[in-house]
XYZ file of N, CA and C in Angstrom:
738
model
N -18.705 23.450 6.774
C -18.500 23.887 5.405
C -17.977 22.714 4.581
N -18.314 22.634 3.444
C -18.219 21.466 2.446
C -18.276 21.864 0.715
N -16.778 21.821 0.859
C -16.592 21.959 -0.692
C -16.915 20.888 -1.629
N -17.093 21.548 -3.099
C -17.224 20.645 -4.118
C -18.555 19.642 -3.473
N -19.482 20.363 -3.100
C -20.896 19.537 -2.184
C -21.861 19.580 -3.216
N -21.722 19.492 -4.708
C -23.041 19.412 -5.997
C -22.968 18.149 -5.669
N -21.777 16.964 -5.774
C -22.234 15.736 -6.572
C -21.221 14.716 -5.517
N -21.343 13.983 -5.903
C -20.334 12.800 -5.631
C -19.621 12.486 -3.612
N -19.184 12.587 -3.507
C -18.742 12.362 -2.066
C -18.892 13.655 -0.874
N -18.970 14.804 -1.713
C -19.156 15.882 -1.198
C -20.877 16.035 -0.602
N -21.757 15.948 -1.771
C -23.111 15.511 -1.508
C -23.493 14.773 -0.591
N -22.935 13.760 -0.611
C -23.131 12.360 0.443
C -22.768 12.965 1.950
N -21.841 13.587 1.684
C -21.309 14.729 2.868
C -22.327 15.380 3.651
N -23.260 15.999 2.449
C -23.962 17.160 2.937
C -25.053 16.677 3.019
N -25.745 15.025 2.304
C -27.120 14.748 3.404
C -26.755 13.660 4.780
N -25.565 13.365 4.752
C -25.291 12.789 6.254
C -25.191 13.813 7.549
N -24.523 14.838 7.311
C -24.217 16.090 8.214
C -25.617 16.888 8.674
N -26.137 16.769 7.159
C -27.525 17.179 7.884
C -28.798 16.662 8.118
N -28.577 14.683 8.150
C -29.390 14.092 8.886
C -28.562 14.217 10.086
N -27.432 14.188 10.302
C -27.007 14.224 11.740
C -27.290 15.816 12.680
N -27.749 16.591 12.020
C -28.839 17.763 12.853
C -27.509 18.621 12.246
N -26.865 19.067 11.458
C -25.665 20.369 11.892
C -26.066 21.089 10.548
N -26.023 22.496 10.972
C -25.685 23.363 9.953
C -25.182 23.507 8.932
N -25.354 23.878 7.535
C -24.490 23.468 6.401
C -23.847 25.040 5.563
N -22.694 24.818 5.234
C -22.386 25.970 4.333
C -21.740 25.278 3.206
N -22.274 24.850 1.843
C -22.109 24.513 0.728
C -21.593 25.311 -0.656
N -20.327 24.616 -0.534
C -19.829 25.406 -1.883
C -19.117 24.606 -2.841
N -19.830 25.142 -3.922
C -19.252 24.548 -5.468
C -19.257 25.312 -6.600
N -18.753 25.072 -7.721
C -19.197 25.948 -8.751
C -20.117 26.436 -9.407
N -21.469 25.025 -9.419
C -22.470 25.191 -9.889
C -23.282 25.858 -9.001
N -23.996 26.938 -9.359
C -24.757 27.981 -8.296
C -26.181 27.129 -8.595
N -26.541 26.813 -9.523
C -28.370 26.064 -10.128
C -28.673 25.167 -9.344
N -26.972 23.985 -9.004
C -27.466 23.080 -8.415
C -27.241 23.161 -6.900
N -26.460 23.618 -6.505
C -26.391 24.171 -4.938
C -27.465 24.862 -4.553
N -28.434 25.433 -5.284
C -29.570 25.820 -5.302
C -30.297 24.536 -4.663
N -30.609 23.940 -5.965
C -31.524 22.396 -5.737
C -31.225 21.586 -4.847
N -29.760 21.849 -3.991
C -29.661 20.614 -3.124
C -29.878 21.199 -1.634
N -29.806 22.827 -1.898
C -30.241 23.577 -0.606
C -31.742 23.426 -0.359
N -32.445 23.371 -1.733
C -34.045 23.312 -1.695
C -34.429 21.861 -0.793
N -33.553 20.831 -1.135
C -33.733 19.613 -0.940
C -33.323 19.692 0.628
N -32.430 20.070 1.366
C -32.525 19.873 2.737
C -32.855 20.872 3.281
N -33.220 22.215 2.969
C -34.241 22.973 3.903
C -35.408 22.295 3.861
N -35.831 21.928 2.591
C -37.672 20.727 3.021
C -37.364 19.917 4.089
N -35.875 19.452 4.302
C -35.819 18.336 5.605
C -35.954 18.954 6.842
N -35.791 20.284 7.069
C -35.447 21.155 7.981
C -33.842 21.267 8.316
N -33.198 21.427 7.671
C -31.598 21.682 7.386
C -31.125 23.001 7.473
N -30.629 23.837 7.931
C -30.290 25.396 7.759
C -29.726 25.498 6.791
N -29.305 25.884 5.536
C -28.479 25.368 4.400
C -28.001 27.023 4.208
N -26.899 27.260 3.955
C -26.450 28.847 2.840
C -25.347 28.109 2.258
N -25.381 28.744 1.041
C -24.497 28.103 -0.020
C -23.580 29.494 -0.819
N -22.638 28.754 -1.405
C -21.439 30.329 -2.013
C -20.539 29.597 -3.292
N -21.476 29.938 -4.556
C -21.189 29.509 -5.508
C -19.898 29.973 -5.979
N -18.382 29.579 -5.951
C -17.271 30.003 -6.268
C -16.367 28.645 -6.353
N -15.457 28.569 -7.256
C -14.098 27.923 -7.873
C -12.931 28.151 -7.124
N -12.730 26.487 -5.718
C -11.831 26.992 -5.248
C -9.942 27.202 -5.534
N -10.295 27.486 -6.925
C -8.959 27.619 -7.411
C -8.997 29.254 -7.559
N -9.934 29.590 -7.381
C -9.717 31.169 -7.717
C -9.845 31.890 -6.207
N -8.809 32.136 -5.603
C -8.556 32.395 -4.408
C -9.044 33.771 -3.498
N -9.345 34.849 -4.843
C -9.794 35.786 -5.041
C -11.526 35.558 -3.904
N -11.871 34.848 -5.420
C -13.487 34.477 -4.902
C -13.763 33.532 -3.586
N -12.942 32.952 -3.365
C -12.912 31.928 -2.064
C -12.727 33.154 -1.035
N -11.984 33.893 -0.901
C -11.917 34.974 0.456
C -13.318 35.347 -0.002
N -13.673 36.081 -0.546
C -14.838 37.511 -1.122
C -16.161 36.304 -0.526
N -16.109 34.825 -0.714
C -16.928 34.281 -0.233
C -17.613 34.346 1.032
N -15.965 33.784 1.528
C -15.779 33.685 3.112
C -16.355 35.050 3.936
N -15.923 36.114 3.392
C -16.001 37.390 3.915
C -17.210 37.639 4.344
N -17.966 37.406 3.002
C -19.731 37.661 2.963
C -20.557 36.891 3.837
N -19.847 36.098 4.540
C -20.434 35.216 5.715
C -21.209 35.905 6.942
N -22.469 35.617 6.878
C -23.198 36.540 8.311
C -22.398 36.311 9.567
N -22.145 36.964 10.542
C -22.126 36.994 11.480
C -22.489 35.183 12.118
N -23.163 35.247 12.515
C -23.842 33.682 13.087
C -23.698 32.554 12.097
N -22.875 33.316 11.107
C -22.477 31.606 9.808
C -21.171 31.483 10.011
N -20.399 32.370 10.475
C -18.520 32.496 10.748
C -17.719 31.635 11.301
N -18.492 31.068 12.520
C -17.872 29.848 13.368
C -17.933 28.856 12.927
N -16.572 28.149 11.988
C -16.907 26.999 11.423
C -16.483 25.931 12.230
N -17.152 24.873 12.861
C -16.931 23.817 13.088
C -16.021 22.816 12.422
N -16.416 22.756 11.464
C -15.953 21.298 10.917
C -15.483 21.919 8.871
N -14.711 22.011 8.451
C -14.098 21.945 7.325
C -14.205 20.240 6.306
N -14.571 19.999 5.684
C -14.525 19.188 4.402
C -14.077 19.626 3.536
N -12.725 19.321 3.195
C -12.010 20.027 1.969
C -12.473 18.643 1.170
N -13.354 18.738 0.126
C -13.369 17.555 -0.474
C -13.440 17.813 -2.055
N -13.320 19.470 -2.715
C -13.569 19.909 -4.034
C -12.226 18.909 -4.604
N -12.369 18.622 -5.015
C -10.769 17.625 -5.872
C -11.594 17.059 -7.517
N -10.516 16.578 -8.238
C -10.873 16.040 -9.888
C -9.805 15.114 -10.464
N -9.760 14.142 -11.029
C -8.642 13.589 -11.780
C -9.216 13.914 -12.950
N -7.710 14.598 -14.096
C -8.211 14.286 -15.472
C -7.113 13.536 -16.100
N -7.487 12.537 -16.982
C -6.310 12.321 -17.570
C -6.188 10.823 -17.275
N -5.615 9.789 -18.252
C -4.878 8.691 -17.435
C -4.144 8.135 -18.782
N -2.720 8.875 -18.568
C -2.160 8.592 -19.475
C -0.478 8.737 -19.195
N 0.380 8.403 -19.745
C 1.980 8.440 -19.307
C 2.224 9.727 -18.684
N 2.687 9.894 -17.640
C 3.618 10.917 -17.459
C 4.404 11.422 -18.546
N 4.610 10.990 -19.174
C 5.140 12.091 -20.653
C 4.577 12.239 -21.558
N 3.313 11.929 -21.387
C 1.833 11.980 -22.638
C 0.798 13.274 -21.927
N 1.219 13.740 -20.591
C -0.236 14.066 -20.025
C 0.011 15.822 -20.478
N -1.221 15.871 -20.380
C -1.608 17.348 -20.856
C -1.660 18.399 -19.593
N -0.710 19.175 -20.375
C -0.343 20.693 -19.675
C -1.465 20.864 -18.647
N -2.727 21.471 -19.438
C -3.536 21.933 -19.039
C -4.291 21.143 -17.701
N -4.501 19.961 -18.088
C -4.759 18.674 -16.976
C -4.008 19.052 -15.867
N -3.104 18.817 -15.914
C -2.228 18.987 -14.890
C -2.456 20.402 -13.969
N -2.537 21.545 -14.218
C -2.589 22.587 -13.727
C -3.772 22.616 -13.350
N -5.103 21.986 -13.538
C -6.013 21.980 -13.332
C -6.168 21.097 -11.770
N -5.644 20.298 -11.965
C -5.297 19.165 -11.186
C -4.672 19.820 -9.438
N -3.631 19.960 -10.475
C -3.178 20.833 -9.040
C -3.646 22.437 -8.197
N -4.058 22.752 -9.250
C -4.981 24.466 -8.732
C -5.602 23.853 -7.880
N -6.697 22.753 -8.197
C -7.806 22.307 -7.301
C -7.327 21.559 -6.621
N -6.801 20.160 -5.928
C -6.172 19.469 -5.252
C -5.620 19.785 -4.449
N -4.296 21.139 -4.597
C -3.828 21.407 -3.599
C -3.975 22.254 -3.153
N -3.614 23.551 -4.324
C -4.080 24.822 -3.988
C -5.269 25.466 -3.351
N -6.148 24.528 -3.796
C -8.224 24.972 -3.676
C -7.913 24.975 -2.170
N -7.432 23.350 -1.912
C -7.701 22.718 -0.101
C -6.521 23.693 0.775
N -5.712 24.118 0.123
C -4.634 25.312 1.059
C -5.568 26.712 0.999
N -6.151 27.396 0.066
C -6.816 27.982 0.034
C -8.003 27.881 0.852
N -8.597 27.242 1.124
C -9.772 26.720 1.924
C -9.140 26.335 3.597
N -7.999 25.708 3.463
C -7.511 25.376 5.363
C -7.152 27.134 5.677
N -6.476 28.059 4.696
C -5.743 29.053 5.124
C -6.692 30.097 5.329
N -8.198 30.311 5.398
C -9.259 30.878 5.317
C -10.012 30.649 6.227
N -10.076 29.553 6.372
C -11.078 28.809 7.730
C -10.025 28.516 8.786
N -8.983 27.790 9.041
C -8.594 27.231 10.735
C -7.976 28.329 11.500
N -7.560 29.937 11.125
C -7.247 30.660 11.673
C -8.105 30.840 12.608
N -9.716 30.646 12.346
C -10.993 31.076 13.077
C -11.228 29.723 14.346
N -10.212 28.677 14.223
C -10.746 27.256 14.508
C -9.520 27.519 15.673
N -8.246 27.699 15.120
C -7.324 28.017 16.306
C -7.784 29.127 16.797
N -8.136 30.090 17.268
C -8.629 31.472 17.717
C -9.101 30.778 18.259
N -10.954 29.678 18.607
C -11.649 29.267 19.311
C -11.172 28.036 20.349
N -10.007 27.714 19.486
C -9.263 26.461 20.161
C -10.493 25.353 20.490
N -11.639 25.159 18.790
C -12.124 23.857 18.716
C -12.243 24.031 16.725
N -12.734 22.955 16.344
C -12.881 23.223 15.343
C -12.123 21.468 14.687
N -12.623 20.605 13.535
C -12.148 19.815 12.561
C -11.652 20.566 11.148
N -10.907 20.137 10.378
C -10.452 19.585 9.078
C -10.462 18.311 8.734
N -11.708 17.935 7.608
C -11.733 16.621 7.078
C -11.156 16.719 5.227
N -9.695 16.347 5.115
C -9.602 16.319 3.966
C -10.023 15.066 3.171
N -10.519 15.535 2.349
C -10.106 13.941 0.939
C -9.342 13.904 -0.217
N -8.942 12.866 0.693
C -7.412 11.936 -0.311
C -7.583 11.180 -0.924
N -7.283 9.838 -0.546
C -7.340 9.234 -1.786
C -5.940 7.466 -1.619
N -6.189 6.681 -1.456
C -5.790 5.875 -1.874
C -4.485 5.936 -2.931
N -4.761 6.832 -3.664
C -3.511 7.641 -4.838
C -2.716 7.868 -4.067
N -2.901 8.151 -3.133
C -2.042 8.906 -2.036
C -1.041 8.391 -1.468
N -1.006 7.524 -1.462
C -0.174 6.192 -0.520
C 0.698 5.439 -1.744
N 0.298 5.462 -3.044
C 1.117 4.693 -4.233
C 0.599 4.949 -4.796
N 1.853 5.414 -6.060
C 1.287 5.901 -7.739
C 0.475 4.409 -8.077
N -0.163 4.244 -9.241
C -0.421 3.191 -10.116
C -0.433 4.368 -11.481
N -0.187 2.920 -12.640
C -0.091 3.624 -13.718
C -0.700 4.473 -14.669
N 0.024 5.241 -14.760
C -0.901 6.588 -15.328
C -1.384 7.422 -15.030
N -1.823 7.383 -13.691
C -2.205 8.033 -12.824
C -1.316 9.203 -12.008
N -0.064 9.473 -12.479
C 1.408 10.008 -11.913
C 1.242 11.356 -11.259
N 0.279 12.161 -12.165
C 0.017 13.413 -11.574
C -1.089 13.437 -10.207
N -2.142 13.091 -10.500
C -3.287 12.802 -9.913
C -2.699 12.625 -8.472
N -2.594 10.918 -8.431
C -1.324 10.429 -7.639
C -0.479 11.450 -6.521
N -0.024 11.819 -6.906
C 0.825 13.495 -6.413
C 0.295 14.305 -6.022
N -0.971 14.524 -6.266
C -1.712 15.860 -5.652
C -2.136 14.852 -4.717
N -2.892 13.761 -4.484
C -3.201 13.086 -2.834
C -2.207 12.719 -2.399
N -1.010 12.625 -2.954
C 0.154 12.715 -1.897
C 0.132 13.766 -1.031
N 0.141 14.761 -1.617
C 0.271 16.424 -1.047
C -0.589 16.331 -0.033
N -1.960 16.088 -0.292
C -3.110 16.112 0.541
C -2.403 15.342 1.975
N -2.116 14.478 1.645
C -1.400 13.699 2.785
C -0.545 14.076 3.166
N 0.340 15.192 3.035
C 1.098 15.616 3.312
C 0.705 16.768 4.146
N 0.009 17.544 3.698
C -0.543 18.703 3.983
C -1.337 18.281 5.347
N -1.987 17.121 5.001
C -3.175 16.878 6.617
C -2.068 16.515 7.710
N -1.161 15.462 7.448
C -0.391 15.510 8.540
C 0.338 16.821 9.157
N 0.967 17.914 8.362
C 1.582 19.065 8.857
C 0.838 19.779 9.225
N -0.395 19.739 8.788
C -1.554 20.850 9.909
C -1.725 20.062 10.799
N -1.736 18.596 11.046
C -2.102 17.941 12.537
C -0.679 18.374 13.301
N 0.059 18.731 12.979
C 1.450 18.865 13.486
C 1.437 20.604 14.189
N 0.709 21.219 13.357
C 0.908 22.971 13.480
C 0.166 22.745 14.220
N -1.576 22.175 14.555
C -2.433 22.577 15.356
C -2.484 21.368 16.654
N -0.777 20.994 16.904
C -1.266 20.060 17.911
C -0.931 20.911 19.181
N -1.105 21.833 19.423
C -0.933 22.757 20.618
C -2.328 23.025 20.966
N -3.411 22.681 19.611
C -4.881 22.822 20.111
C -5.894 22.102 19.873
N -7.057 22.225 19.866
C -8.230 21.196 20.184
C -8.898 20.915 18.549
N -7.835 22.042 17.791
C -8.411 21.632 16.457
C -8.017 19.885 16.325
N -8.444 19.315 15.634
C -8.863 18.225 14.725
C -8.349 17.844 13.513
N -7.372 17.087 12.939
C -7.335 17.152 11.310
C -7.367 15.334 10.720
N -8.249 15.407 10.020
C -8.800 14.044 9.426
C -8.180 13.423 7.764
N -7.536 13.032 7.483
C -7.745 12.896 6.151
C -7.879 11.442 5.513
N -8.940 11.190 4.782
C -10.361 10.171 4.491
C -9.557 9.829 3.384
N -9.320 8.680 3.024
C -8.746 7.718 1.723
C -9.791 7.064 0.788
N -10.250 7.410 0.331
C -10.897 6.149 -0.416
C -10.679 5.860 -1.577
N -11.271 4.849 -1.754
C -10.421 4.001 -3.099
C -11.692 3.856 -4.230
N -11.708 2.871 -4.473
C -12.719 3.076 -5.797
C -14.370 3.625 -5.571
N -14.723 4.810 -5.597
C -15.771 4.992 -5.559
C -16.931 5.476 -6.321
N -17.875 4.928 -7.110
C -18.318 5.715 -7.961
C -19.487 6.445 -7.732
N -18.517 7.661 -8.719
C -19.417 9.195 -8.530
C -19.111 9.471 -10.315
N -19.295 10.850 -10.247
C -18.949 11.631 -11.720
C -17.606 11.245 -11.385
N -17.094 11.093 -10.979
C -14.942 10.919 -10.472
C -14.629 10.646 -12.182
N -14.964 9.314 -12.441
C -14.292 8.945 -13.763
C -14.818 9.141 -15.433
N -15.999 9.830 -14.803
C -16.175 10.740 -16.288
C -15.850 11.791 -16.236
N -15.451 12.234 -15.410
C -15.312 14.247 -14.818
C -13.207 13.362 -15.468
N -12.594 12.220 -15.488
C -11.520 12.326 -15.647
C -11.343 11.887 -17.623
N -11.822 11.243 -17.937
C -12.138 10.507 -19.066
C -13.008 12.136 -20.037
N -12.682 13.079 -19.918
C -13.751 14.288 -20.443
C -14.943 13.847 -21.032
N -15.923 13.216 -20.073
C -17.064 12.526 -20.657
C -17.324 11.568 -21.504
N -15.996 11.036 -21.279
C -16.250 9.772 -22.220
C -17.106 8.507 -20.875
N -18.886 8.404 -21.345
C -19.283 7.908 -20.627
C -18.812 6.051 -20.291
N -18.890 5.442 -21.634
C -18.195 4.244 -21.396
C -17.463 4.010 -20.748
N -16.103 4.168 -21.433
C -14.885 4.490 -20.447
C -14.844 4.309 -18.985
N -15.767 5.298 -18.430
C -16.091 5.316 -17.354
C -16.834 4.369 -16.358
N -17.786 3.803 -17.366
C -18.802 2.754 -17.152
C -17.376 1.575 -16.605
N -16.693 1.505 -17.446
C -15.630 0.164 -17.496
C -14.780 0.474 -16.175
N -15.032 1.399 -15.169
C -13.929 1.630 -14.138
C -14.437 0.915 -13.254
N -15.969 0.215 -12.834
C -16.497 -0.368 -12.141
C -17.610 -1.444 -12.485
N -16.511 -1.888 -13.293
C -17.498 -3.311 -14.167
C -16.437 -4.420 -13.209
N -17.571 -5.605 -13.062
C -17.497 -6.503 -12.149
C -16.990 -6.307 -10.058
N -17.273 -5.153 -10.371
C -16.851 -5.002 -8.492
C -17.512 -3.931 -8.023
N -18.306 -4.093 -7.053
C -19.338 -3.439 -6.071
C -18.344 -2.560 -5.555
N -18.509 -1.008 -6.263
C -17.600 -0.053 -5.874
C -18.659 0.760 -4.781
N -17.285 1.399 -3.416
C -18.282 2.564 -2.601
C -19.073 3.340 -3.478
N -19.791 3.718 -2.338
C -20.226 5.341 -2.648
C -20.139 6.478 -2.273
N -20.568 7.445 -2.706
C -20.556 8.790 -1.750
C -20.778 8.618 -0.660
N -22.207 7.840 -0.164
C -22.588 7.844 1.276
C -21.446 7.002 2.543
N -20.847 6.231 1.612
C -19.941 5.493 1.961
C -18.975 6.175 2.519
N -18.267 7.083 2.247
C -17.461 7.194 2.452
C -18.188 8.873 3.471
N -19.152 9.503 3.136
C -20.030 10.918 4.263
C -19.879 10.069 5.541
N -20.676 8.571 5.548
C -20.652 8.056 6.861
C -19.036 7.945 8.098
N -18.075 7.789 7.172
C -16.854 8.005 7.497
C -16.626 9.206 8.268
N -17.027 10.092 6.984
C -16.487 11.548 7.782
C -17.285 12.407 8.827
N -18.600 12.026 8.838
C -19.614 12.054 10.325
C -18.942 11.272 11.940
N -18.596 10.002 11.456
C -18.060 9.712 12.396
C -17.052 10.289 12.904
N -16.139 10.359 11.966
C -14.855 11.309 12.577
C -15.007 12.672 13.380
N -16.112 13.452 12.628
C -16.580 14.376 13.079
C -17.571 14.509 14.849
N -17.689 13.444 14.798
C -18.681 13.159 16.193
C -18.067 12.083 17.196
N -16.683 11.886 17.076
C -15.807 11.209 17.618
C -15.684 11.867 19.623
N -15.356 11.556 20.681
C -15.326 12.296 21.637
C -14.076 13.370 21.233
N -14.379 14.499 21.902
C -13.267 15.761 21.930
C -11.959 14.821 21.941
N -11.298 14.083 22.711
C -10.516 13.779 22.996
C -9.466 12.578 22.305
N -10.564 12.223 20.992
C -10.132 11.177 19.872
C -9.961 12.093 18.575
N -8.930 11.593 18.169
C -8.347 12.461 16.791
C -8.625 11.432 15.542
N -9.587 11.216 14.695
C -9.499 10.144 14.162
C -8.327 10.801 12.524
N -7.313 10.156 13.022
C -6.394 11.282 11.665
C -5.955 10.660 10.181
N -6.284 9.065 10.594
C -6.445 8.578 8.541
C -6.825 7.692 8.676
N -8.156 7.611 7.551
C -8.817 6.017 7.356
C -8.634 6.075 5.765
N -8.537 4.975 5.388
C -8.169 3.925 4.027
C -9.467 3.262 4.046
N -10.142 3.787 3.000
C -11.782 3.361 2.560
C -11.400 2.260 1.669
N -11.464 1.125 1.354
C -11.460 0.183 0.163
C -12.795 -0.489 -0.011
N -12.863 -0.830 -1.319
C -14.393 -1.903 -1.516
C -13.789 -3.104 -1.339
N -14.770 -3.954 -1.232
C -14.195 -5.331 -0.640
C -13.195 -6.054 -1.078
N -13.407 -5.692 -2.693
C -12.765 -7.132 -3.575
C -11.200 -5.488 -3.979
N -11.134 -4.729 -3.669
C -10.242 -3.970 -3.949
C -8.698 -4.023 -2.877
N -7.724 -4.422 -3.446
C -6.183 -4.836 -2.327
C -5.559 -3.311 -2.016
N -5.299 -2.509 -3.018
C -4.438 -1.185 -2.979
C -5.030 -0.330 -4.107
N -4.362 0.951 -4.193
C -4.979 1.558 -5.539
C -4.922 0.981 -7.008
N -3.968 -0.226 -7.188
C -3.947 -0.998 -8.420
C -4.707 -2.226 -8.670
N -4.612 -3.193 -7.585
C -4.885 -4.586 -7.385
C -6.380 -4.243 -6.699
N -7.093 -4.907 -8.164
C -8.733 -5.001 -8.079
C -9.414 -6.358 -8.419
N -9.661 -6.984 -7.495
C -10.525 -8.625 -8.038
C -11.661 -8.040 -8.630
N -11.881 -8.500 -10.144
C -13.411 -8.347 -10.876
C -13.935 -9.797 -11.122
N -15.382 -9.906 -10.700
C -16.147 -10.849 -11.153
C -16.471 -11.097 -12.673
């Protein structure tokens, strides 16, 4: 299962997983395009079902889960990867609304989503959690204060479930990456496309696939290897602040 799987790192998610032969259960908000990307890997021969719901609305995330056939229930592998930055502005400039948005989805969505799925993962005593974090995660940079804080959490959160489920064969991963471009910085900039353009001028930033290939591996690691945090950076990138541009 793979949240927030329309666009950006989540996507990349969902055609690595299912060139690597596995089953997919895709969820995002947009129902049109979870459509089109299910069309796109059943032509590959992909099993695809998808469950168009907002995992901030906790309501619809169970009512999702619920509606799950029989033979779709056993989840393997979790990708909490629905997340958003909006905003990049002072901690005493940033907007209410940003913020709550921020955190509904960031933390709440991915607690909502672990507290739904690993009950079924401990019960089988197998099962992964691959969260995504974030580089934010490890040190504020400026402006970034809220944002920042919710991949703290994330990091927080992946280590204390590796902690709750170390009595079993579950798995918990959580994936860092640092500059990668997707919609990330126009989905934060409210479409201000420039803006955005300027977040990866002069430096060969990841990509989605960049960082799917990550979380395949982790996922196909032997039973007996826990791969539990990787720090994705692009080359010319030092930490979440310090960026060499050409």
């Amino acid at each position: 299962m793979i949240t927030g799987a329309t666009s950006g790192i989540g996507l990349g998610c969902a055609r690595k997983f299912a060139a690597n032969g596995d089953r997919l259960i895709l969820t995002g908000r947009n129902e049109q395009r979870l459509e089109e990307i299910r069309n796109e890997l059943v032509g590959k021969g992909t099993q695809v079902l998808t469950l168009a719901f907002d995992v901030r609305d906790r309501e619809a995330a169970a009512r999702s889960v619920n509606s799950l056939p029989e033979e779709w229930r056993d989840i393997d592998v979790l990708v909490n990867n629905a997340g958003l930055a909006l905003g990049l502005e002072p901690e005493y400039e940033g907007s209410w609304e940003d913020w709550e948005t921020m955190i509904d989805t960031n933390i709440k969505g991915l607690l909502t989503m672990t507290r739904l799925i690993v009950p079924g993962m401990v019960q089988r005593d197998r099962g992964h959690v691959i969260n995504i974090g974030s580089v934010a995660g490890d040190a504020a940079y400026p402006n970034g204060n809220v944002y920042c804080a919710t991949k703290s959490a994330v990091k927080a959160l992946s280590d204390g479930l590796r902690l709750d489920v170390a009595n079993t064969a579950v798995r918990v991963t959580n994936l860092k990456p640092g500059l990668v471009e997707t919609n990330f910085s126009n989905v934060r900039f409210h479409g201000d496309t420039e803006r955005a353009a300027n977040v990866y001028k002069g430096i060969t930033p990841l990509t989605g696939d960049d960082i799917a290939e990550v979380a395949v591996y982790a996922a196909n690691a032997p039973a007996h290897v826990q791969i539990a945090e990787v720090l994705i950076l692009a080359t010319h990138q030092g930490s979440g602040s310090v960026i060499y541009r050409k």
